[in-house]
Coordinates of C-alpha atoms in Angstrom, one line a residue:
M1 CA -20.9 2.3 -16.3
K2 CA -19.4 1.3 -19.7
L3 CA -18.8 4.9 -20.5
A4 CA -16.9 5.5 -17.3
L5 CA -14.8 2.4 -18.0
V6 CA -14.0 3.6 -21.5
L7 CA -13.1 7.1 -20.3
G8 CA -11.0 5.6 -17.5
L9 CA -9.1 3.4 -20.0
C10 CA -8.6 6.4 -22.3
C11 CA -7.1 8.5 -19.5
L12 CA -4.8 5.6 -18.6
A13 CA -3.7 5.2 -22.2
L14 CA -3.0 9.0 -22.4
A15 CA -1.0 8.8 -19.2
W16 CA 1.1 5.9 -20.5
A17 CA 1.6 7.6 -23.9
K18 CA 3.0 10.8 -22.4
P19 CA 6.7 10.2 -21.9
S20 CA 8.1 11.2 -18.5
T21 CA 11.3 12.4 -20.1
Y22 CA 12.4 13.9 -23.4
T23 CA 13.9 11.5 -25.9
D24 CA 17.4 10.4 -25.1
K25 CA 18.1 9.7 -28.7
Y26 CA 20.6 12.5 -29.0
D27 CA 22.1 12.4 -25.5
N28 CA 25.4 11.1 -27.0
V29 CA 26.0 14.3 -29.0
N30 CA 29.4 15.6 -28.1
V31 CA 28.4 18.9 -26.6
D32 CA 32.0 19.9 -25.9
E33 CA 32.8 19.5 -29.6
V34 CA 29.9 21.6 -30.6
L35 CA 30.8 24.4 -28.1
E36 CA 34.5 24.4 -29.2
S37 CA 33.6 24.7 -32.9
D38 CA 32.4 28.1 -34.1
R39 CA 30.9 26.4 -37.2
L40 CA 28.9 23.8 -35.3
L41 CA 27.8 26.2 -32.6
K42 CA 26.7 28.7 -35.1
G43 CA 24.7 26.0 -36.9
Y44 CA 22.8 25.2 -33.7
V45 CA 22.1 28.9 -33.0
E46 CA 21.0 29.5 -36.6
C47 CA 18.6 26.6 -36.2
L48 CA 17.3 27.7 -32.8
M49 CA 16.8 31.3 -34.2
E50 CA 14.9 29.8 -37.2
R51 CA 17.3 31.2 -39.7
S52 CA 18.4 27.9 -41.2
R53 CA 17.4 24.3 -41.5
C54 CA 17.9 22.1 -38.5
P55 CA 19.7 18.8 -38.2
P56 CA 17.5 16.2 -36.4
D57 CA 19.1 16.7 -33.0
A58 CA 18.9 20.5 -33.2
K59 CA 15.3 20.2 -34.3
T60 CA 14.4 18.1 -31.3
L61 CA 16.2 20.7 -29.1
K62 CA 14.2 23.5 -30.7
E63 CA 11.0 21.7 -30.1
T64 CA 11.7 20.8 -26.4
L65 CA 13.5 24.0 -25.3
P66 CA 10.4 26.1 -24.5
D67 CA 8.9 23.3 -22.4
A68 CA 12.2 22.7 -20.7
L69 CA 12.5 26.3 -19.8
E70 CA 8.9 26.5 -18.6
N71 CA 9.1 23.4 -16.5
E72 CA 12.6 23.7 -15.1
C73 CA 13.9 20.8 -17.2
K74 CA 11.7 18.3 -15.3
K75 CA 11.5 16.0 -18.3
C76 CA 15.3 16.2 -19.0
T77 CA 17.4 13.2 -18.6
A78 CA 20.4 13.4 -16.3
K79 CA 22.7 13.7 -19.3
Q80 CA 20.5 16.5 -20.8
K81 CA 20.7 18.5 -17.5
T82 CA 24.5 18.1 -17.5
N83 CA 24.7 19.2 -21.1
A84 CA 22.4 22.2 -20.5
D85 CA 24.7 23.3 -17.6
K86 CA 27.7 23.1 -19.9
V87 CA 26.0 25.1 -22.6
V88 CA 24.8 27.8 -20.3
R89 CA 28.2 28.1 -18.7
H90 CA 29.9 28.3 -22.1
L91 CA 27.4 30.8 -23.6
V92 CA 27.3 33.1 -20.5
N93 CA 31.1 33.2 -20.1
K94 CA 32.5 32.8 -23.6
R95 CA 29.7 33.8 -26.0
P96 CA 27.5 36.3 -24.3
E97 CA 26.4 37.7 -27.6
L98 CA 24.8 34.3 -28.5
W99 CA 23.3 34.1 -25.0
K100 CA 21.6 37.4 -25.5
E101 CA 20.4 36.5 -28.9
L102 CA 18.9 33.2 -27.8
A103 CA 17.4 34.9 -24.7
S104 CA 15.7 37.5 -27.0
K105 CA 13.9 34.7 -28.7
Y106 CA 13.2 32.2 -26.0
D107 CA 12.9 34.7 -23.1
P108 CA 11.7 38.0 -24.5
Q109 CA 10.0 38.9 -21.2
D110 CA 13.1 38.0 -19.1
Q111 CA 11.0 35.6 -17.0
Y112 CA 13.4 32.7 -17.2
Q113 CA 16.5 34.7 -16.7
Q114 CA 14.9 36.0 -13.5
R115 CA 13.7 32.5 -12.5
Y116 CA 17.1 31.0 -13.0
K117 CA 19.1 34.1 -11.9
D118 CA 20.9 32.3 -9.1
K119 CA 21.9 29.4 -11.4
I120 CA 23.2 31.8 -14.1
D121 CA 25.1 33.9 -11.6
A122 CA 26.7 30.8 -10.2
V123 CA 28.3 29.9 -13.5
K124 CA 29.5 33.3 -14.3
E125 CA 33.3 33.6 -14.2
T126 CA 34.6 36.8 -12.6

């Protein structure tokens, strides 16, 4: 009985410890400014591609991106979802070479591009 109680408390503690959303610590990063600056955008891409050191916000992005892709951004805050949409729209339409480069690393089997095809097609400018 005591063992069951201890195990139950451990499970409860683990459930509480697991955050339901990613940290919102960097939600106030000005994504528009990053997208408009070749220097800033390149810094993020270089970090995500593991070719340079990452500032703290980019490091967090790099750590959470695989999970966000796999789980359809279920743990993203509303602001993170809005920012993700902005980034996808910008990369698909204005920087397709960066989009392809990032896709080659984070989606080498093309599974996410297939899963999110409708969303990607919806943001493409014709």
